[in-house]
Each structure stands twice: as C-alpha cells, then as structure tokens.
XYZ file of C-alpha atoms in Angstrom:
654
model
C 113.424 6.945 47.439
C 112.012 10.606 47.969
C 109.081 10.970 50.460
C 105.293 11.260 49.267
C 104.873 15.004 49.046
C 101.484 15.549 51.102
C 98.477 17.081 49.347
C 96.650 19.879 50.376
C 93.076 21.614 48.697
C 91.020 24.234 48.884
C 87.573 23.088 50.188
C 84.895 24.480 52.442
C 83.014 22.931 55.351
C 79.779 24.546 56.491
C 80.174 27.235 53.897
C 83.511 28.393 55.081
C 86.238 28.376 52.880
C 89.594 26.727 53.993
C 92.651 24.568 53.465
C 92.471 20.490 53.982
C 95.430 18.443 53.966
C 97.390 15.935 56.490
C 99.913 16.653 58.925
C 103.406 16.060 58.808
C 103.389 12.470 60.199
C 100.493 11.686 58.393
C 98.273 10.900 61.879
C 95.567 13.319 61.139
C 93.280 15.050 58.625
C 93.194 18.598 59.425
C 90.993 21.486 57.975
C 91.873 25.137 58.744
C 90.210 28.278 57.472
C 91.563 30.524 54.702
C 94.630 31.553 54.589
C 95.236 28.171 56.230
C 98.208 29.259 58.372
C 96.556 29.436 61.686
C 96.174 26.391 64.170
C 93.378 23.681 62.769
C 89.797 24.163 63.564
C 89.032 20.098 62.680
C 91.386 17.369 63.060
C 90.534 13.732 62.334
C 92.826 10.744 63.474
C 93.189 8.896 60.409
C 92.982 5.713 62.557
C 89.244 6.471 63.668
C 88.465 7.306 60.122
C 85.840 4.357 59.250
C 84.547 5.217 55.792
C 85.342 7.735 52.758
C 83.162 8.728 50.344
C 83.589 11.032 47.086
C 81.039 11.888 44.777
C 80.964 10.615 40.742
C 83.317 12.342 38.519
C 80.108 12.824 36.670
C 79.025 15.554 39.236
C 79.952 19.000 38.896
C 80.728 19.440 43.175
C 83.407 17.548 44.097
C 82.431 16.390 47.497
C 84.793 14.100 50.034
C 82.662 12.746 52.983
C 84.915 11.882 55.769
C 83.337 9.608 58.559
C 84.786 9.094 62.263
C 83.821 6.492 64.344
C 81.897 7.076 67.471
C 83.478 8.494 70.247
C 80.984 6.810 72.423
C 79.360 3.606 72.810
C 76.290 3.769 71.065
C 76.770 7.533 69.849
C 76.374 7.983 65.946
C 79.290 8.367 63.598
C 80.520 12.013 62.807
C 80.571 12.877 58.887
C 82.557 15.562 57.753
C 81.617 16.888 54.201
C 84.182 18.770 52.338
C 83.693 20.406 49.308
C 86.629 21.095 47.019
C 86.350 24.652 45.784
C 89.256 25.611 43.261
C 88.418 26.437 39.707
C 90.027 23.941 37.742
C 92.071 21.072 40.138
C 89.012 20.587 42.722
C 88.843 16.866 41.229
C 92.443 16.147 41.249
C 93.058 17.474 44.978
C 89.853 15.481 46.069
C 91.514 12.387 44.729
C 95.218 13.172 45.735
C 94.211 13.628 49.353
C 91.957 10.337 48.749
C 94.344 8.336 47.397
C 96.986 8.891 50.422
C 93.818 8.442 53.147
C 93.257 4.967 51.767
C 96.811 3.877 51.586
C 97.369 4.772 55.411
C 94.153 3.419 56.233
C 95.242 0.224 54.491
C 98.539 0.214 56.312
C 97.252 0.949 59.707
C 95.025 -2.082 58.950
C 97.434 -4.499 57.387
C 97.774 -6.489 60.466
C 94.084 -7.506 61.126
C 94.008 -10.833 60.642
C 90.063 -10.448 58.997
C 91.291 -8.426 56.086
C 92.896 -9.763 53.061
C 96.639 -8.860 52.572
C 97.219 -6.423 49.680
C 99.852 -7.804 47.192
C 103.365 -6.440 46.862
C 103.902 -3.656 44.506
C 105.004 -4.560 41.252
C 106.301 -2.754 37.814
C 102.920 -2.001 36.982
C 101.520 -0.591 40.121
C 99.313 -3.570 41.175
C 100.041 -2.495 45.046
C 98.420 0.907 44.330
C 94.747 -1.258 43.156
C 95.192 -3.921 46.264
C 95.934 -0.761 48.711
C 92.565 0.615 47.206
C 90.510 -2.396 47.717
C 91.857 -2.703 51.155
C 91.071 0.464 52.143
C 87.232 -0.203 50.494
C 87.381 -3.272 53.115
C 88.212 -1.370 56.043
C 85.589 1.133 55.029
C 82.857 -1.567 55.474
C 84.269 -3.283 58.663
C 82.433 -1.747 60.583
C 79.156 -2.378 58.578
C 77.834 -5.695 60.629
C 78.203 -4.276 63.860
C 76.805 -0.775 63.663
C 74.743 0.142 60.930
C 72.310 -3.254 61.475
C 71.500 -1.450 64.901
C 67.706 -0.225 64.856
C 68.414 3.294 65.467
C 70.790 3.277 62.388
C 68.417 1.296 60.461
C 65.512 4.049 61.773
C 67.259 6.867 60.946
C 68.689 5.578 57.167
C 66.073 7.082 54.633
C 67.628 5.922 51.682
C 66.929 2.155 52.703
C 63.619 2.837 53.602
C 62.694 4.226 49.922
C 64.506 1.577 48.358
C 62.333 -1.216 50.418
C 59.728 0.494 49.221
C 60.252 0.389 46.082
C 61.064 -3.257 45.981
C 57.975 -3.934 48.118
C 54.986 -2.076 46.819
C 52.371 -3.704 49.293
C 54.287 -1.924 52.459
C 54.650 1.363 50.144
C 50.944 1.369 49.452
C 50.498 1.209 53.335
C 53.057 3.442 53.988
C 51.228 6.266 51.402
C 47.957 5.713 52.574
C 48.743 5.626 56.573
C 50.937 9.047 55.829
C 48.144 10.646 54.292
C 45.916 9.451 57.127
C 47.788 10.791 59.977
C 46.887 13.861 61.842
C 47.999 17.263 60.617
C 49.694 17.542 64.374
C 52.186 14.665 63.859
C 55.103 15.515 62.111
C 56.483 13.647 59.451
C 59.756 12.611 61.428
C 57.288 11.441 64.097
C 55.257 9.116 62.047
C 58.459 7.909 60.055
C 59.869 6.617 63.660
C 56.343 5.049 64.652
C 55.834 3.270 61.255
C 59.223 2.082 61.108
C 59.731 0.921 64.725
C 57.489 -1.967 63.900
C 59.395 -3.064 60.938
C 63.275 -3.244 62.292
C 63.454 -6.553 61.037
C 62.275 -5.949 57.427
C 64.732 -3.107 57.451
C 67.496 -5.084 58.937
C 66.721 -8.293 56.351
C 66.772 -5.986 53.166
C 70.076 -4.552 54.420
C 72.114 -7.550 54.919
C 70.728 -8.463 51.563
C 72.348 -5.398 49.689
C 75.464 -5.842 51.336
C 75.404 -9.480 50.685
C 78.595 -9.927 48.050
C 78.726 -12.767 45.510
C 82.111 -14.893 46.600
C 84.648 -16.578 44.622
C 83.495 -19.612 42.387
C 84.658 -22.345 40.271
C 85.323 -19.767 37.238
C 86.857 -22.553 34.727
C 83.850 -24.463 34.501
C 81.743 -21.734 33.417
C 83.934 -20.703 30.562
C 82.810 -22.749 27.269
C 84.653 -21.986 24.233
C 82.396 -22.656 20.692
C 83.026 -23.163 17.738
C 81.461 -21.220 14.740
C 81.917 -21.369 10.899
C 85.143 -22.956 11.691
C 86.544 -20.389 14.217
C 87.050 -20.663 17.973
C 84.684 -18.437 19.768
C 85.945 -17.232 23.443
C 83.977 -15.145 25.726
C 86.295 -14.224 28.616
C 86.332 -10.445 30.771
C 88.720 -9.297 33.387
C 87.187 -10.215 36.364
C 87.313 -13.940 34.690
C 91.014 -13.350 34.454
C 91.625 -12.468 37.344
C 89.759 -15.477 39.150
C 91.612 -17.596 37.442
C 94.998 -16.271 38.056
C 93.674 -16.169 41.683
C 92.419 -19.799 42.186
C 95.145 -21.188 39.904
C 98.700 -19.580 40.481
C 100.186 -21.973 37.650
C 98.138 -20.391 34.947
C 99.079 -16.959 36.209
C 102.757 -18.487 35.832
C 102.535 -19.321 32.608
C 100.827 -16.048 31.567
C 103.814 -13.982 32.657
C 106.197 -16.312 31.156
C 104.676 -16.453 27.703
C 102.606 -13.012 27.075
C 103.365 -10.925 25.444
C 105.235 -13.400 23.279
C 101.832 -14.398 22.916
C 98.977 -12.347 21.752
C 96.022 -12.087 24.580
C 93.531 -13.903 22.561
C 96.150 -16.658 21.519
C 97.224 -17.815 25.162
C 93.879 -18.290 26.564
C 92.588 -19.873 22.806
C 95.481 -21.973 23.270
C 94.756 -22.599 27.126
C 91.098 -23.554 27.080
C 91.873 -26.648 23.898
C 94.931 -28.074 26.153
C 94.984 -30.707 28.465
C 96.284 -28.775 31.619
C 92.863 -26.999 30.769
C 90.583 -30.189 31.562
C 92.944 -31.684 34.301
C 92.416 -28.036 36.355
C 88.957 -28.289 35.684
C 88.997 -31.757 37.193
C 87.860 -33.617 33.774
C 89.404 -37.378 32.343
C 92.381 -36.688 30.075
C 92.250 -39.022 26.995
C 94.350 -39.910 24.052
C 92.320 -38.410 21.789
C 92.829 -34.959 23.320
C 94.722 -32.241 21.431
C 98.328 -31.778 22.401
C 99.921 -28.324 23.084
C 103.920 -28.190 24.151
C 103.526 -25.146 25.589
C 101.038 -26.327 28.191
C 101.923 -30.069 28.285
C 104.609 -29.315 30.011
C 103.220 -28.126 32.873
C 101.163 -31.227 33.698
C 102.991 -32.110 36.401
C 103.443 -28.649 37.768
C 102.500 -28.053 41.128
C 99.414 -25.558 41.067
C 99.430 -24.367 44.586
C 101.662 -21.536 45.843
C 101.840 -19.100 49.375
C 99.060 -17.268 48.449
C 97.935 -15.162 51.856
C 94.528 -15.935 53.211
C 92.378 -14.589 55.631
C 91.757 -17.966 57.389
C 95.429 -19.064 57.494
C 96.347 -15.757 58.229
C 95.077 -16.107 61.855
C 97.412 -17.882 64.229
C 95.934 -21.104 65.755
C 96.180 -21.127 69.449
C 98.230 -24.088 70.294
C 95.487 -25.891 72.485
C 93.471 -26.483 69.408
C 96.276 -26.791 67.069
C 95.694 -30.336 65.260
C 98.168 -29.743 62.798
C 100.921 -29.238 65.502
C 100.392 -32.537 66.918
C 101.963 -33.886 63.287
C 105.054 -31.357 64.042
C 105.322 -32.518 67.277
C 105.469 -36.257 66.692
C 108.446 -35.800 64.317
C 106.692 -36.543 61.140
C 103.308 -38.703 59.493
C 102.988 -41.459 61.144
C 101.505 -44.290 58.906
C 99.486 -47.409 59.580
C 97.999 -50.221 57.723
C 97.955 -50.183 53.703
C 95.195 -47.539 52.611
C 91.983 -49.491 50.329
C 92.368 -49.346 47.396
C 89.948 -46.565 46.541
C 91.507 -44.298 48.577
C 95.092 -44.542 46.943
C 95.523 -41.608 44.107
C 95.176 -42.704 40.627
C 96.985 -40.951 37.640
C 94.348 -40.601 35.289
C 91.506 -39.880 37.855
C 92.261 -36.269 39.391
C 88.975 -34.996 39.851
C 88.735 -35.666 42.892
C 92.037 -34.227 43.871
C 91.427 -30.913 41.964
C 88.075 -30.428 43.280
C 89.201 -30.454 46.264
C 92.243 -28.396 46.265
C 90.126 -25.715 44.530
C 87.672 -25.792 46.823
C 90.453 -25.491 49.595
C 91.583 -22.146 47.873
C 87.842 -20.793 47.496
C 87.253 -21.326 51.492
C 90.765 -20.570 52.521
C 89.887 -16.592 51.447
C 86.514 -16.376 52.706
C 86.686 -14.528 56.185
C 85.820 -16.665 59.625
C 82.312 -15.606 60.889
C 82.801 -16.078 64.749
C 85.967 -13.298 64.425
C 84.632 -9.761 65.552
C 87.330 -7.244 64.279
C 85.965 -4.386 66.367
C 87.416 -7.044 69.268
C 90.944 -7.377 70.520
C 92.036 -10.865 68.915
C 94.741 -12.406 71.058
C 96.373 -11.862 74.626
C 99.926 -11.519 75.293
C 99.802 -14.968 75.504
C 99.132 -15.784 71.797
C 95.439 -17.310 72.734
C 92.351 -15.804 71.783
C 90.515 -13.937 74.650
C 87.100 -15.324 73.850
C 88.560 -18.819 73.284
C 90.444 -18.782 76.446
C 87.113 -18.359 78.020
C 85.697 -20.972 76.627
C 87.920 -23.940 76.922
C 88.645 -22.648 80.373
C 87.335 -25.348 83.340
C 84.170 -24.473 84.404
C 82.858 -26.880 86.528
C 84.408 -25.874 89.929
C 82.963 -22.630 89.370
C 79.771 -21.225 91.165
C 76.661 -20.413 89.467
C 76.946 -17.307 87.301
C 74.159 -14.703 88.652
C 71.018 -14.397 86.102
C 71.375 -11.425 84.364
C 67.588 -10.499 84.644
C 65.886 -7.604 82.683
C 63.290 -5.421 84.637
C 60.057 -5.126 83.241
C 57.786 -1.962 83.785
C 54.040 -3.599 83.266
C 51.098 -1.583 83.652
C 47.861 -3.243 85.045
C 45.404 -2.556 82.027
C 42.807 -5.063 83.372
C 40.542 -2.393 84.347
C 40.540 -0.844 80.942
C 38.434 -3.808 79.623
C 35.601 -3.902 82.145
C 33.347 -1.202 80.584
C 30.900 -4.068 79.656
C 29.962 -5.903 82.921
C 27.491 -4.546 85.277
C 28.201 -2.450 88.490
C 27.818 -4.380 91.629
C 24.606 -3.949 93.382
C 24.316 -3.502 97.397
C 23.895 -7.321 97.940
C 26.715 -8.487 95.654
C 29.085 -5.883 97.341
C 28.008 -6.858 100.933
C 28.648 -10.821 99.598
C 32.472 -9.358 98.326
C 33.107 -7.865 101.430
C 31.871 -11.031 103.484
C 34.215 -13.401 101.280
C 37.134 -10.735 101.490
C 37.140 -11.572 105.451
C 37.258 -15.332 104.948
C 40.313 -17.251 105.224
C 40.981 -19.689 102.482
C 42.270 -22.274 103.883
C 39.415 -22.663 106.596
C 36.872 -22.495 103.782
C 38.758 -25.219 101.526
C 38.729 -27.228 104.921
C 34.927 -26.935 105.343
C 34.255 -28.252 101.846
C 36.527 -30.969 101.926
C 34.856 -32.089 105.137
C 31.257 -31.621 104.036
C 32.421 -33.880 100.317
C 34.097 -36.769 102.927
C 30.670 -37.218 104.554
C 28.381 -37.296 101.635
C 27.765 -40.727 101.537
C 27.181 -41.054 105.335
C 24.747 -37.987 105.897
C 21.848 -39.820 105.119
C 20.879 -37.871 101.920
C 22.234 -40.134 99.527
C 24.629 -37.794 98.177
C 23.737 -34.676 95.735
C 22.371 -34.225 91.999
C 24.889 -31.405 90.816
C 22.740 -31.284 87.703
C 19.363 -30.301 89.599
C 21.049 -28.188 91.999
C 22.071 -25.169 89.255
C 18.648 -25.867 87.169
C 19.307 -28.647 84.623
C 17.425 -31.631 83.958
C 19.482 -33.587 81.371
C 16.265 -36.248 80.744
C 14.158 -33.391 79.484
C 13.153 -32.481 75.702
C 12.837 -28.842 76.623
C 14.622 -26.339 74.295
C 15.602 -24.398 77.374
C 17.042 -27.791 79.650
C 15.834 -26.110 82.598
C 13.718 -26.882 85.546
C 13.170 -23.227 85.985
C 9.733 -22.173 84.984
C 9.529 -18.423 85.448
C 8.933 -16.290 82.415
C 11.527 -14.276 80.779
C 15.017 -15.719 78.935
C 16.263 -18.789 80.657
C 19.816 -19.078 81.911
C 21.805 -21.087 79.384
C 23.992 -23.905 82.113
C 27.556 -25.168 80.722
C 26.635 -28.865 79.333
C 22.833 -28.467 78.871
C 21.907 -28.855 75.582
C 20.797 -25.311 74.740
C 24.326 -24.611 75.574
C 25.397 -26.949 72.836
C 23.336 -26.137 70.343
C 24.157 -22.173 70.989
C 27.811 -22.838 70.825
C 27.282 -25.174 67.645
C 25.625 -22.260 65.999
C 28.007 -19.787 66.702
C 30.548 -22.284 65.033
C 28.976 -22.598 62.175
C 28.262 -18.712 61.848
C 32.240 -18.173 62.350
C 32.690 -20.444 59.758
C 30.063 -18.977 56.981
C 31.758 -15.751 57.987
C 35.159 -16.695 57.388
C 34.200 -17.970 54.011
C 32.246 -15.426 52.559
C 35.600 -13.164 53.015
C 37.312 -15.529 50.152
C 34.277 -16.367 48.386
C 31.031 -14.825 47.041
C 27.733 -15.087 48.997
C 24.620 -16.113 47.514
C 23.278 -18.272 44.732
C 25.218 -17.105 42.257
C 28.301 -18.839 40.878
C 29.380 -16.700 38.009
C 33.509 -17.096 38.111
C 33.895 -13.236 37.194
C 32.099 -12.633 40.289
C 34.290 -14.974 42.953
C 35.507 -11.788 44.875
C 35.707 -11.159 48.564
C 32.092 -10.792 50.239
C 31.185 -9.983 46.385
C 32.940 -6.888 46.716
C 34.044 -4.956 43.568
C 37.570 -5.490 42.801
C 38.570 -1.494 43.493
C 36.278 -1.263 46.814
C 38.215 -5.005 48.020
C 41.530 -3.376 47.454
C 40.857 -0.307 48.943
C 39.462 -2.111 52.011
C 42.407 -4.460 52.173
C 44.636 -1.401 52.235
C 42.514 0.808 54.680
C 42.505 -2.904 57.286
C 46.120 -2.758 56.618
C 46.335 1.220 57.768
C 44.450 0.823 60.288
C 46.079 -2.744 62.009
C 49.043 -0.186 61.761
C 47.132 2.770 63.542
C 45.847 0.211 66.689
C 49.459 -1.107 66.628
C 51.304 2.241 67.392
C 48.660 3.011 69.554
C 49.025 0.105 72.012
C 52.678 0.037 71.783
C 52.883 3.804 73.107
C 50.022 3.039 75.760
C 51.669 -0.155 77.222
C 55.055 1.526 77.464
C 56.515 2.770 81.208
C 56.964 6.444 79.651
C 54.486 8.688 80.691
C 56.240 12.006 79.462
C 54.343 15.084 78.264
C 55.927 13.729 74.759
C 54.168 9.996 75.051
C 50.879 12.035 75.964
C 50.641 14.007 73.289
C 51.694 11.258 70.664
C 49.054 9.376 72.204
C 46.320 11.847 71.702
C 47.453 11.996 68.039
C 47.500 8.204 67.486
C 43.853 7.981 69.246
C 42.401 10.978 66.772
C 44.151 8.760 63.908
C 42.050 5.513 65.195
C 39.077 7.886 65.270
C 39.572 8.905 61.225
C 40.333 5.298 60.584
C 36.819 4.372 61.831
C 35.366 7.422 59.735
C 37.645 5.937 56.574
C 35.997 2.513 57.045
C 32.380 3.912 57.463
C 32.943 6.372 53.963
C 34.150 3.136 52.216
C 30.968 1.364 53.339
C 28.694 4.418 51.746
C 30.712 3.954 48.591
C 30.750 -0.026 48.366
C 26.626 0.873 49.105
C 26.547 2.879 46.318
C 28.314 0.795 43.956
C 25.784 -2.257 44.879
C 22.846 0.262 44.080
C 24.352 1.096 40.765
C 24.672 -2.741 40.150
C 21.101 -3.870 41.144
C 19.736 -0.801 38.916
C 21.476 -2.113 35.628
C 20.769 -5.503 36.361
C 16.830 -4.486 36.753
C 17.391 -2.573 33.411
C 18.694 -5.904 31.992
C 15.675 -7.920 33.056
C 12.964 -5.398 32.049
C 14.944 -5.456 28.246
C 14.985 -9.134 28.560
C 11.063 -9.260 29.191
C 10.475 -7.012 26.533
C 12.164 -9.036 23.660
C 11.187 -12.434 24.907
C 8.373 -12.172 27.373
C 9.644 -14.453 29.480
C 11.063 -13.233 33.295
C 14.896 -13.895 34.125
C 15.379 -15.068 37.274
C 16.454 -12.672 39.665
C 20.292 -12.853 41.038
C 21.162 -11.487 44.665
C 23.539 -8.749 44.286
C 26.177 -9.107 47.293
C 28.602 -6.765 48.690
C 27.538 -3.193 49.912
C 27.415 -1.386 53.389
C 26.905 -4.998 55.140
C 29.634 -6.794 53.202
C 32.219 -4.119 54.438
C 31.004 -4.014 58.004
C 31.504 -7.777 57.917
C 34.972 -7.216 56.847
C 35.959 -4.887 59.169
C 33.933 -6.385 62.238
C 37.099 -7.657 64.063
C 39.175 -4.055 62.887
C 36.308 -1.843 63.996
C 35.850 -3.739 67.733
C 39.510 -3.175 68.346
C 39.021 0.397 67.087
C 36.251 0.979 69.379
C 38.169 -0.570 72.089
C 40.942 1.800 72.017
C 38.919 4.462 71.704
C 36.943 3.402 74.661
C 40.207 3.140 76.684
C 41.671 6.472 75.672
C 38.442 8.437 76.576
C 38.627 6.956 79.816
C 42.278 7.849 80.382
C 41.350 11.230 79.259
C 38.628 11.518 81.390
C 40.163 10.674 84.375
C 38.232 7.716 85.225
C 41.190 5.057 85.273
C-alpha cells in the first residue's frame, strides 16, 4: 500500500505568507515563511493539539484555527489561526490538512478508555467518518476540565452575549450599568467586575450548552400509519444509525437483504413484522402478520461484540465481581427460582427492555474517570482506586490544609453615628482597662451570694434602672425630670415602641406590592402606586445600584492594596454617587407624573360637577417622590454608608 502523501498549503500567519504542512513522521504541524525551504517558525506537536476549527464553506475566507493545550498548569491555551491564501485550492488544502490531523489525533487517542472506539474501515469508507467523530470527541475532551474555570468563563465574550440574549433581565441590568459607569472605567474592567459576581450563571449556562442528547429507545418512537390504504413511515438517517447501534441483528439483516430489497420496502416490511414487535418488547400474538424474511430471525441473538466505553476499561481484580464466577469454575446454582423469575417465551418485554437498557448504558462514559490523569498503574489497578481501597486505619491523621484568610478590620467604618467619648467616659474607660476581669467577677459573685444575709432584703432591679412596672405612666419611668425619658428594656414604652416599629415595617413592605390609600381600582394595583414604566425603571435602577454596591465592597474588603485597586475603588465610589443622582432624578420624574395625574383628575371632577351638579369623591393619588424614596430607602442607606466610608479612607481618617 502506497504511503499517504503529506499535504501542504499556502497559508498566512499574522499577515505573513508561508507554507504549512506536517513533518515526515507526522508528529508535528509546521509553518515556515515563504519560500518554505527554511527552518519552521512554528512547530506544534500533534499530541498537544486539543482543538481544530475551520470556517464553513459559505465563508470566502478559509481559516484553520489550531488550539494547543497550555504549556503550564493554569495558563491559557494557545491558538494559531492560519489563513489559506491559494487562489483556487485554498479550501481543498485546508480540508486535506485538517482531515490528516484529525486522523492522527484519533490514532493517538485510540487507547483512551473514556472515548468510543472507531469502527473498522469498510469498503464504503465508513472508517473515515468514525475517525472524524473520534477527532471531534478529542477536540472536546478537555472541555469539562478547562473551559469551565473562572478565568476562561470571564474571558468568553460569546458565551456572555449568548446568556444575555436568553436572559433579558440580565441584559437590561448589564446595559444600564454600562451606561452608568464612569468614563474613566474601561469596558474590559467593567466586564470583569460585572461577570466576576456571576460566574455561577456562566458556568451553568456553559454546561447547559455542552449537554447533548444521549441514546434512546428509537424503535418505540417510530410509529407507521396508514393513510388512504397506503403505509406511511417517517424515518431519517439518524434513526437508522441508532437502530443499527442498538439492534445489531437488524443491521445484519439489512446487510444481507439490501439492495435485493429497496430501502423503503425493507423498512416497511420490518416495522410490520413480528421481529419489530419483539425488539420493541411487545407481546406477539397469533393474529400478527407473518413475514418469512424476518420471522426466521425471531430466535436469533440480538447481541454482538460492540465496543463500549464502560467495558473498554479493565476492571481491577480486587473489585471484579464477575471474576469470582470465572475463578469458581462456572455458575453455582441453588434452589429453583421462583415461578415469576423464570423466563417465559411469550413475554419477552422485560428481557428485551433490560437488554436494550444495557446496550444504551454501555456506551455512556463513566463520570468518575478523569481523562487528563493517568488511568492505571503498572499493576493494572487504577491509581485513584488503589488509594481509596488502601487500609487507612493505621495511618495518622492527615494535616489539615487550611486556607489563610486576609481579613481587614472594618468595624471602625461603621461607628460614624456614635458620639465621641466625654472626659468622664474616657476616664472610666481607662479605669476599666486597668482592672483584672477575674477579680471583678469574684467580687460581683461574692456580693450576689450575700444579698439575702446582708439585711437589705435583696435588690429591686426594676427600681434600680428607674422602671416601675405597676405604673400606668406612658414613660414608665421613675425619673420625673423634664426632657425625653429613656426607654428601658422590658418597659411598656419600649414594648409599645417595638410594636409600632414592626407594624410600620409591615405596612412599608405591603405598600411595595400594592397601592396605598383608599383607592382599590384593579388597574391601579402597582408597587407604591407608581406608573408601570416608572416602576420598571425603579427595578432596573435598584438592581444596577446593588451591583455597584456589591462591586465596591468586594474591592474594598479585598486584601489587595495595589494602586490599581485603589484607582478602581475610586471609580466605583464615583459610580455610587451617580447612582444616588439617578435615584433623585427618578424621584423628580415620578413626582412630575403624579402632579399630571392629579391635574387630570381635578379636571375630571370639575367636568363631572358641571354636568351633574354633584361633587365627585376625591381619591388620593399615590406614587410620586415619596413613593420612590420609600422604595429605595434601604438602598440609599447603603449608598450613603459606602460613600461615607470612602470619604473617610480618602481623607486619611482611617
């Protein structure tokens, strides 16, 4: 057999013309600048190639993108785009090089147990398509282990755009935040900050996109039907391939009788035969049509030595259960099986469905195998499995792998509302600092033990703090001096104040979901009686502001004090100031709309009075400035606190 000629082609790399080909031993892909006789500038080992991408035939530009696996752990994969520049043979040259690379990659990965084995080449060239399928599997092999990392997800712009097309609410938040960002903040920094808090969404969406439909019981989905006395059967190429994979017997019958029979005649007779009912797991009756072609295969075996991913992996002897039967010299029977467990010739559904399920599951790759790691040691036992099965009881406790946390003390940033200490309080603080806690506790315990025996009859704790529980006074205090009376814990005034505060919170939360006031028109049931467009803008503004707050505190609480982080923190603080300005503008617009609605209702009342002579009842108009500030009450508090902390840091008061 003559050796395969190594293809070569004219291709440019980084706008520099050259020649791309493979070495004579087919171990490396090389590119040399024109005329192509010098040493190669780029040399990529075929074993390190992880992905091959080529522009579709509809694209006039012919580009072959070769991705090489990272040279160091944690590094990004290197991509080499080669544009083929031949005037007439560019597409053919690219196809030839890609096909040869795919075939070599398939051969290199042929021993990998986690990948399906290619079928042997037949006279019709079926092996070539199997090799291409293998290369595609190799190209996507490292996907779950590399492409789902945080850095790769944050850099995948196409994935982010696709997610925002699917999630319109997320797209609105992104666009609003991008329009509101400071001009000094670059788009790259904004994207990095925005998606850093949404890595879980990107990862879940990437996994969803890479999930593919698995094998299924294809015979049960094909139902022939009769229309006007003619048999109608809809079957496509994919379903035929699945039938051949799941039922090798059908494939054997097909190869023996086609083209003696036409394709349509073969499948029409098959789906009306008893063999089809048996393979579907249905009961065969005497009234079923007989077909001499298929009936002679009713007792034939429907199994073949089909290569499977799970069976290709050698099982270590220590857990090989089937090996016990081999070592014992055959099956050892016991008592006779129950009557319900005995096989029946006329009810093959359980056996058929179980056999089909085994075939489908046999070609599912196991989820506990890491293709990037060495599968087995020299003894034939999986390295990870041998570690799990090793006796661990005599070993010492493993040293805990702790993670060092760098925590910044931020307690001083949230004491701005507390009054400064007076001279007396400062003196008391210094006095308390010099006392020994154990001595103080001993003296207090001694006083508590002698309360009953010191002649004073104990201590009235309520009276000691100025509370008289028997008094009906609103202040509930013994202090008769003028001025506001302090609220003591447990007093009636404190309980009443707490009750009122809880009720006010419930009213505020309820007003966010329904209208306030006495108007009960169903069309007016909007949050805080705000117009629909204002309420929608308020929702987006709230989400955008919360995003800026999250980014600000994430950067602020990080342990990185580099100048770049300080500059980024200043940008985010400026964004917080602008966020409050947007809330103020939204409140003013809501108030303007409220005034317009009030004027409209006043005109309606006057017109009604002129027509009927009766005064219409005035319905209070909700919404407006107060409603917007009520909605943003918590967010505004967070903005003010964050801006105050930033001012303290910028002023050097921290």
